[in-house]
CSV table of C-alpha atoms in Angstrom, one decimal:
chain,number,residue,atom,x,y,z
A,1013,MET,CA,92.4,143.0,70.8
A,1014,MET,CA,91.0,146.3,72.0
A,1015,THR,CA,92.9,149.3,70.9
A,1016,ASP,CA,92.6,153.1,71.3
A,1017,THR,CA,92.7,154.7,67.8
A,1018,TYR,CA,91.0,158.0,68.6
A,1019,GLU,CA,92.9,161.2,68.8
A,1020,GLN,CA,92.2,163.8,71.5
A,1021,LEU,CA,89.9,166.6,70.1
A,1022,ASP,CA,89.6,169.7,72.2
A,1023,VAL,CA,86.7,171.4,70.4
A,1024,ILE,CA,84.3,169.6,68.0
A,1025,LEU,CA,81.4,171.2,66.2
A,1026,ALA,CA,79.4,168.1,65.6
A,1027,ARG,CA,77.0,167.9,62.7
A,1028,ASP,CA,73.8,167.8,64.6
A,1029,ILE,CA,71.3,166.5,62.1
A,1030,THR,CA,68.5,166.6,64.7
A,1031,ALA,CA,68.9,170.3,65.5
A,1032,LYS,CA,69.2,171.2,61.8
A,1033,LYS,CA,66.0,169.4,60.9
A,1034,PHE,CA,64.2,170.2,64.2
A,1035,SER,CA,60.5,170.5,63.1
A,1036,TRP,CA,58.3,169.3,65.9
A,1037,PHE,CA,55.0,170.8,66.6
A,1038,ILE,CA,54.1,169.4,70.0
A,1039,SER,CA,51.0,170.7,71.7
A,1040,PRO,CA,49.1,169.5,74.8
A,1041,GLY,CA,46.8,166.6,74.0
A,1042,ARG,CA,48.5,165.6,70.7
A,1043,SER,CA,49.6,161.9,70.6
A,1044,MET,CA,53.4,161.1,70.6
A,1045,ALA,CA,52.7,158.7,67.7
A,1046,SER,CA,51.6,161.4,65.3
A,1047,VAL,CA,54.4,163.7,66.3
A,1048,ARG,CA,57.0,160.9,65.8
A,1049,HIS,CA,55.5,159.9,62.5
A,1050,GLU,CA,55.7,163.4,61.1
A,1051,SER,CA,59.0,164.4,62.6
A,1052,THR,CA,62.5,163.9,61.3
A,1053,PHE,CA,63.5,163.0,64.8
A,1054,ALA,CA,63.1,159.3,64.2
A,1055,SER,CA,65.5,156.8,65.9
A,1056,GLN,CA,68.7,156.2,63.9
A,1057,PRO,CA,71.4,153.6,64.5
A,1058,TRP,CA,74.0,155.3,66.7
A,1059,MET,CA,77.3,156.3,65.1
A,1060,PRO,CA,80.1,158.1,66.9
A,1061,PRO,CA,80.0,161.9,66.1
A,1062,LYS,CA,82.5,163.2,63.7
A,1063,PRO,CA,84.1,166.6,63.2
A,1064,ALA,CA,81.7,168.7,61.1
A,1065,ASP,CA,82.2,170.9,58.1
A,1066,THR,CA,80.8,174.0,59.7
A,1067,SER,CA,80.6,175.9,56.4
A,1068,THR,CA,76.9,175.2,56.2
A,1069,GLU,CA,76.0,175.9,59.8
A,1070,ASP,CA,74.4,179.3,59.0
A,1071,ARG,CA,72.3,178.1,56.0
A,1072,LEU,CA,68.6,178.4,56.5
A,1073,PRO,CA,66.6,175.3,57.0
A,1074,LYS,CA,64.3,174.1,54.2
A,1075,TYR,CA,61.3,174.8,56.4
A,1076,SER,CA,60.2,176.6,59.5
A,1077,ALA,CA,61.5,175.0,62.7
A,1078,ILE,CA,59.1,175.5,65.6
A,1079,TRP,CA,58.8,173.4,68.8
A,1080,HIS,CA,55.8,173.7,71.1
A,1081,SER,CA,56.5,171.9,74.4
A,1082,ARG,CA,53.2,172.0,76.2
A,1083,GLY,CA,52.2,175.1,74.4
A,1084,VAL,CA,55.6,177.0,74.8
A,1085,ALA,CA,56.6,178.1,71.3
A,1086,THR,CA,60.4,178.0,70.7
A,1087,THR,CA,62.5,178.5,67.6
A,1088,ARG,CA,65.1,176.0,66.3
A,1089,PRO,CA,68.0,175.9,68.9
A,1090,THR,CA,71.3,177.0,67.5
A,1091,LEU,CA,74.4,174.8,68.0
A,1092,ASN,CA,76.8,175.7,70.7
A,1093,GLN,CA,80.4,174.6,70.2
A,1094,HIS,CA,81.0,174.0,73.9
A,1095,LEU,CA,78.0,171.8,74.3
A,1096,GLN,CA,78.7,170.0,71.1
A,1097,SER,CA,82.3,169.3,72.3
A,1098,TYR,CA,81.0,168.2,75.6
A,1099,PHE,CA,78.4,165.8,74.1
A,1100,TYR,CA,81.1,164.3,71.9
A,1101,ARG,CA,83.6,163.8,74.7
A,1102,MET,CA,81.1,162.2,77.0
A,1103,GLN,CA,80.0,159.7,74.2
A,1104,ARG,CA,83.6,159.0,73.4
A,1105,ILE,CA,84.7,158.3,77.0
A,1106,VAL,CA,81.9,155.9,77.9
A,1107,PRO,CA,83.4,152.6,76.6
A,1108,ARG,CA,87.0,153.3,77.6
A,1109,ILE,CA,88.4,151.1,80.3
A,1110,CYS,CA,91.7,149.7,81.7
A,1111,HIS,CA,92.7,146.3,80.4
A,1112,PRO,CA,90.4,143.6,81.8
A,1113,SER,CA,93.3,141.7,83.4
A,1114,ILE,CA,94.3,144.9,85.3
A,1115,ILE,CA,90.7,145.2,86.5
A,1116,HIS,CA,90.5,141.6,87.7
A,1117,ASN,CA,93.9,141.7,89.4
A,1118,GLU,CA,93.1,144.9,91.2
A,1119,ALA,CA,89.7,143.5,92.3
A,1120,ARG,CA,91.4,140.5,93.9
A,1121,LEU,CA,94.0,142.6,95.5
A,1122,ASN,CA,91.4,144.8,97.1
A,1123,ILE,CA,89.5,141.9,98.5
A,1124,HIS,CA,92.6,140.4,100.2
A,1125,SER,CA,93.7,143.8,101.5
A,1126,MET,CA,90.4,144.6,103.1
A,1127,ASN,CA,89.8,141.1,104.3
A,1128,ALA,CA,92.9,141.3,106.5
A,1129,ARG,CA,91.3,144.3,108.3
A,1130,PHE,CA,87.9,142.9,108.9
A,1131,VAL,CA,88.4,139.2,109.6
A,1132,GLY,CA,85.1,137.7,110.8
A,1133,GLN,CA,83.2,140.9,110.3
A,1134,PRO,CA,81.4,140.5,106.9
A,1135,LYS,CA,79.0,143.5,107.5
A,1136,LEU,CA,81.8,145.9,108.3
A,1137,PHE,CA,83.9,144.5,105.5
A,1138,GLY,CA,81.1,145.0,102.9
A,1139,GLU,CA,80.3,148.5,104.2
A,1140,ALA,CA,84.0,149.6,104.0
A,1141,LEU,CA,84.3,148.2,100.5
A,1142,ALA,CA,81.2,149.9,99.4
A,1143,LYS,CA,82.3,153.3,100.6
A,1144,ALA,CA,85.8,152.9,99.1
A,1145,LEU,CA,84.6,151.7,95.8
A,1146,PHE,CA,82.0,154.4,95.4
A,1147,ARG,CA,84.4,157.2,96.3
A,1148,ALA,CA,86.9,155.8,93.8
A,1149,GLY,CA,84.2,155.6,91.1
A,1150,ALA,CA,83.2,159.2,91.6
A,1151,ALA,CA,86.8,160.5,91.8
A,1152,ARG,CA,87.7,160.7,88.1
A,1153,LEU,CA,85.3,160.5,85.2
A,1154,GLU,CA,87.7,158.6,82.9
A,1155,TYR,CA,87.9,155.8,85.4
A,1156,THR,CA,84.2,155.5,86.4
A,1157,ARG,CA,83.4,152.6,84.0
A,1158,THR,CA,86.6,150.8,85.0
A,1159,VAL,CA,85.8,151.0,88.7
A,1160,ALA,CA,82.2,149.8,88.0
A,1161,LEU,CA,83.7,146.7,86.2
A,1162,LEU,CA,86.1,146.3,89.1
A,1163,THR,CA,83.1,146.4,91.5
A,1164,ASN,CA,81.4,143.7,89.6
A,1165,ASP,CA,84.5,141.5,89.7
A,1166,VAL,CA,84.7,142.0,93.5
A,1167,LEU,CA,81.0,140.9,93.8
A,1168,ILE,CA,81.6,137.8,91.7
A,1169,GLU,CA,84.7,136.9,93.7
A,1170,LEU,CA,83.0,137.4,97.0
A,1171,ASN,CA,79.9,135.4,95.9
A,1172,LEU,CA,82.2,132.4,95.5
A,1173,THR,CA,84.1,132.9,98.8
A,1174,ASP,CA,82.1,135.0,101.2
A,1175,TRP,CA,78.4,135.4,100.4
A,1176,CYS,CA,77.6,137.5,103.5
A,1177,THR,CA,80.3,140.1,102.7
A,1178,MET,CA,79.1,140.1,99.1
A,1179,ARG,CA,75.5,140.8,100.1
A,1180,ALA,CA,76.6,143.5,102.6
A,1181,LEU,CA,78.6,145.2,99.8
A,1182,GLN,CA,75.7,145.0,97.4
A,1183,VAL,CA,73.2,146.6,99.9
A,1184,HIS,CA,75.5,149.3,101.2
A,1185,LEU,CA,76.7,150.3,97.7
A,1186,GLU,CA,73.2,150.6,96.4
A,1187,ASP,CA,72.3,152.7,99.4
A,1188,ILE,CA,75.3,155.0,99.3
A,1189,ALA,CA,75.1,155.5,95.5
A,1190,THR,CA,71.4,156.3,95.5
A,1191,SER,CA,71.5,158.6,98.5
A,1192,THR,CA,74.5,160.5,97.0
A,1193,ILE,CA,72.9,161.2,93.6
A,1194,LEU,CA,69.6,162.2,95.3
A,1195,LYS,CA,71.6,164.7,97.4
A,1196,ALA,CA,73.5,165.9,94.3
A,1197,TRP,CA,70.2,166.4,92.5
A,1198,SER,CA,68.9,168.6,95.3
A,1199,ASN,CA,72.1,170.6,95.3
A,1200,PHE,CA,71.8,171.2,91.6
A,1201,SER,CA,68.2,172.4,91.9
A,1202,VAL,CA,69.3,176.0,91.4
A,1203,ASP,CA,72.0,177.2,88.8
A,1204,PHE,CA,74.0,179.7,90.8
A,1205,MET,CA,75.8,180.7,87.6
A,1206,PHE,CA,72.7,180.7,85.4
A,1207,THR,CA,72.2,183.5,83.0
A,1208,SER,CA,70.2,183.5,79.7
A,1209,CYS,CA,71.6,180.8,77.4
A,1210,ALA,CA,74.0,179.4,80.0
A,1211,THR,CA,75.2,176.0,78.9
A,1212,GLY,CA,75.5,174.3,82.3
A,1213,LEU,CA,79.2,173.9,81.7
A,1214,GLU,CA,80.2,177.1,83.3
A,1215,LYS,CA,82.8,176.8,86.1
A,1216,ALA,CA,82.0,177.6,89.7
A,1217,SER,CA,84.5,179.0,92.2
A,1218,ASP,CA,87.8,177.2,92.7
A,1219,SER,CA,86.5,175.7,96.0
A,1220,LEU,CA,83.1,174.7,94.7
A,1221,GLU,CA,84.0,173.3,91.2
A,1222,PRO,CA,85.7,170.1,92.5
A,1223,ILE,CA,82.6,169.3,94.6
A,1224,ARG,CA,80.4,169.8,91.5
A,1225,ASP,CA,82.6,167.6,89.4
A,1226,GLU,CA,82.4,164.8,92.0
A,1227,MET,CA,78.6,165.0,92.0
A,1228,PHE,CA,78.5,164.8,88.2
A,1229,ASN,CA,81.0,161.9,88.3
A,1230,ALA,CA,78.7,160.1,90.9
A,1231,ALA,CA,75.8,160.3,88.5
A,1232,ALA,CA,78.0,158.8,85.7
A,1233,PHE,CA,79.2,156.0,88.1
A,1234,TYR,CA,75.6,155.3,89.1
A,1235,GLY,CA,74.7,154.8,85.4
A,1236,ASP,CA,77.7,152.5,85.0
A,1237,LEU,CA,76.6,150.4,87.9
A,1238,VAL,CA,73.2,150.1,86.3
A,1239,ALA,CA,74.7,149.2,82.9
A,1240,ILE,CA,76.7,146.4,84.4
A,1241,GLY,CA,73.8,145.1,86.5
A,1242,VAL,CA,75.1,145.9,90.0
A,1243,ILE,CA,72.2,148.3,90.5
A,1244,PRO,CA,68.8,147.1,89.2
A,1245,CYS,CA,67.1,149.0,86.3
A,1246,THR,CA,63.9,149.2,88.4
A,1247,LEU,CA,65.7,151.4,90.9
A,1248,LEU,CA,67.1,153.6,88.1
A,1249,ASP,CA,63.6,154.0,86.7
A,1250,SER,CA,62.3,155.1,90.1
A,1251,VAL,CA,65.2,157.5,90.5
A,1252,ILE,CA,64.8,159.1,87.1
A,1253,ASN,CA,61.0,159.5,87.4
A,1254,GLY,CA,61.6,161.3,90.6
A,1255,PHE,CA,64.2,163.5,89.0
A,1256,LEU,CA,61.8,164.3,86.1
A,1257,ASP,CA,59.2,165.5,88.7
A,1258,SER,CA,61.6,168.2,89.8
A,1259,LEU,CA,63.8,169.2,86.8
A,1260,THR,CA,64.5,172.9,87.5
A,1261,SER,CA,68.1,173.6,86.2
A,1262,VAL,CA,70.5,173.1,83.4
A,1263,SER,CA,72.9,171.5,85.9
A,1264,GLN,CA,70.3,168.9,86.6
A,1265,CYS,CA,69.9,168.3,82.8
A,1266,ARG,CA,73.7,167.7,82.7
A,1267,MET,CA,73.5,165.3,85.6
A,1268,LEU,CA,70.5,163.5,83.9
A,1269,TYR,CA,72.4,163.3,80.7
A,1270,LEU,CA,75.4,161.6,82.3
A,1271,LEU,CA,73.2,159.2,84.2
A,1272,ILE,CA,71.2,158.1,81.1
A,1273,THR,CA,74.2,158.0,78.7
A,1274,ARG,CA,76.1,155.7,81.0
A,1275,ALA,CA,73.1,153.5,82.0
A,1276,THR,CA,72.2,152.9,78.4
A,1277,PHE,CA,75.6,151.7,77.3
A,1278,HIS,CA,74.9,148.3,78.9
A,1279,ILE,CA,76.4,144.9,78.9
A,1280,VAL,CA,73.5,143.1,80.6
A,1281,SER,CA,69.8,143.3,79.8
A,1282,PRO,CA,68.9,146.6,78.2
A,1283,ILE,CA,66.5,149.1,79.9
A,1284,HIS,CA,63.0,148.3,78.8
A,1285,ARG,CA,61.9,150.5,75.9
A,1286,ASP,CA,58.7,151.5,77.7
A,1287,CYS,CA,60.8,153.0,80.5
A,1288,LEU,CA,62.9,154.9,77.9
A,1289,LEU,CA,59.9,156.2,76.0
A,1290,GLY,CA,58.3,157.1,79.3
A,1291,TRP,CA,61.3,159.3,80.2
A,1292,ARG,CA,61.3,160.9,76.8
A,1293,LYS,CA,57.6,161.7,77.0
A,1294,ARG,CA,58.0,163.3,80.4
A,1295,LEU,CA,60.9,165.4,79.1
A,1296,LEU,CA,58.7,166.7,76.3
A,1297,PHE,CA,55.6,167.1,78.4
A,1298,PRO,CA,56.8,168.3,81.8
A,1299,LYS,CA,54.2,168.6,84.5
A,1300,PRO,CA,54.5,171.3,85.6
A,1301,ILE,CA,57.0,173.3,83.5
A,1302,ARG,CA,59.8,174.3,85.9
A,1303,LEU,CA,62.6,175.1,83.3
A,1304,PRO,CA,62.7,178.2,81.2
A,1305,MET,CA,61.6,176.4,78.0
A,1306,ASP,CA,62.2,179.5,75.8
A,1307,ASP,CA,65.9,179.4,76.6
A,1308,GLU,CA,68.0,177.9,73.7
A,1309,MET,CA,70.4,176.0,75.9
A,1310,VAL,CA,67.6,174.4,77.9
A,1311,GLN,CA,66.2,173.3,74.5
A,1312,ARG,CA,69.6,171.9,73.5
A,1313,TRP,CA,69.8,169.8,76.6
A,1314,ILE,CA,66.3,168.4,76.1
A,1315,ILE,CA,67.1,167.6,72.5
A,1316,GLU,CA,70.3,165.8,73.4
A,1317,LEU,CA,68.6,163.8,76.2
A,1318,CYS,CA,66.0,162.7,73.7
A,1319,ASN,CA,68.8,161.8,71.3
A,1320,VAL,CA,70.3,159.5,73.9
A,1321,ILE,CA,67.0,157.9,74.7
A,1322,ASP,CA,66.2,157.4,71.0
A,1323,ARG,CA,69.6,155.8,70.4
A,1324,ALA,CA,69.0,153.5,73.4
A,1325,VAL,CA,65.6,152.4,72.0
A,1326,ALA,CA,67.0,151.7,68.6
A,1327,GLN,CA,69.9,149.8,70.1
A,1328,SER,CA,67.6,147.8,72.4
A,1329,GLN,CA,65.6,146.7,69.4
A,1330,ALA,CA,68.7,145.8,67.5
A,1331,ILE,CA,70.0,143.7,70.4
A,1332,VAL,CA,66.8,141.8,70.7
A,1333,GLN,CA,67.0,140.9,67.0
A,1334,ARG,CA,70.7,140.1,67.2
A,1335,SER,CA,70.2,137.9,70.3
A,1336,LYS,CA,68.1,135.6,68.2
A,1337,THR,CA,71.1,134.6,66.1
A,1338,THR,CA,74.2,135.4,68.1
A,1339,ASN,CA,75.4,135.7,71.7
A,1340,SER,CA,77.4,138.9,71.0
A,1341,PRO,CA,77.6,141.4,73.9
A,1342,ALA,CA,75.4,144.4,74.1
A,1343,GLY,CA,78.2,146.9,74.6
A,1344,ASN,CA,81.8,146.7,73.5
A,1345,HIS,CA,84.5,148.2,75.7
A,1346,ILE,CA,87.7,149.7,74.4
A,1347,TRP,CA,91.0,149.2,76.1
A,1348,ASP,CA,92.4,152.7,76.7
A,1349,THR,CA,96.2,152.5,77.2
A,1350,LYS,CA,96.1,155.9,79.0
A,1351,LEU,CA,94.2,154.2,81.8
A,1352,THR,CA,97.0,152.5,83.6
A,1353,SER,CA,97.3,149.8,86.3
A,1354,GLN,CA,99.2,152.2,88.6
A,1355,GLY,CA,96.6,154.9,88.0
A,1356,LEU,CA,93.7,152.6,89.0
A,1357,HIS,CA,95.6,151.2,92.0
A,1358,ASP,CA,96.5,154.7,93.3
A,1359,LEU,CA,92.9,155.9,92.8
A,1360,ILE,CA,91.4,153.1,94.9
A,1361,GLU,CA,94.2,153.0,97.5
A,1362,LYS,CA,93.5,156.6,98.4
A,1363,MET,CA,89.9,155.8,99.2
A,1364,TYR,CA,90.7,153.4,102.1
């Protein structure tokens, strides 16, 4: 049985081994293989971050920590408690869902409810479902994975009873989701609140912040849909490569982090390691450099994005090995008792 045994932690200073041992020397023309071999930034099996003993945070490293990204020399980035807390919370929330029976019942309820309004109109039925489900998925971050699983249940149910509606839902959802995150990326091209060492977590105005939150949630939901197999990995690869061509702000780093973190916690076939390593290389060797690479918080985001990618590569390799001996799932969800049936129902009902 799935249980929620975690306590809520407001501020976590994670023990960031990567940052403490950050000793890359990356220069143009140097192969990634040599850098990876000499670096302490090798892939490690992922474990949930734990609260750190911060008494050693200010100790000097054993060696000089210098990072040259395409010739831009930067010193070892310092840890930031707000970013570390954010990274921890985002990792912690990924697998948490409503109980599977609640998700399945809500999926069937939505099909019957919408079907009564669009009898004999499969295209309109599918389009309306796509809009409602996407709005619900982007409404609250803690429910995005649950709504993605519900969407998958809806598609499975419709595939058995109404293939035309299923296909319309699939096409419209893919279109709505992709166009939304492309627009969000464009909107985040400039950090209006950006100052030196800004974390990307700074709040905007009361009127703007809910819109920003919804755009970040949309990126997380898109990643969830990829992880579950509703949106193909090939489309995700195309989207992320486009994003990496125009990475200009820490807000875009935050959006990219949510997208990749969610997409790599998969329950279907993992993203191919060549795609993952390709994204990693482009983060480290941007062409051209559009971000202020000497800014410590920009460096922290790039490190954490690489952390996520390296974990995904290690997990993919482990899954390939495990699949030879067992049929265990790639990702294990956790039933979060705080995510209720009524909460999910109200969330989706408001979107129709």
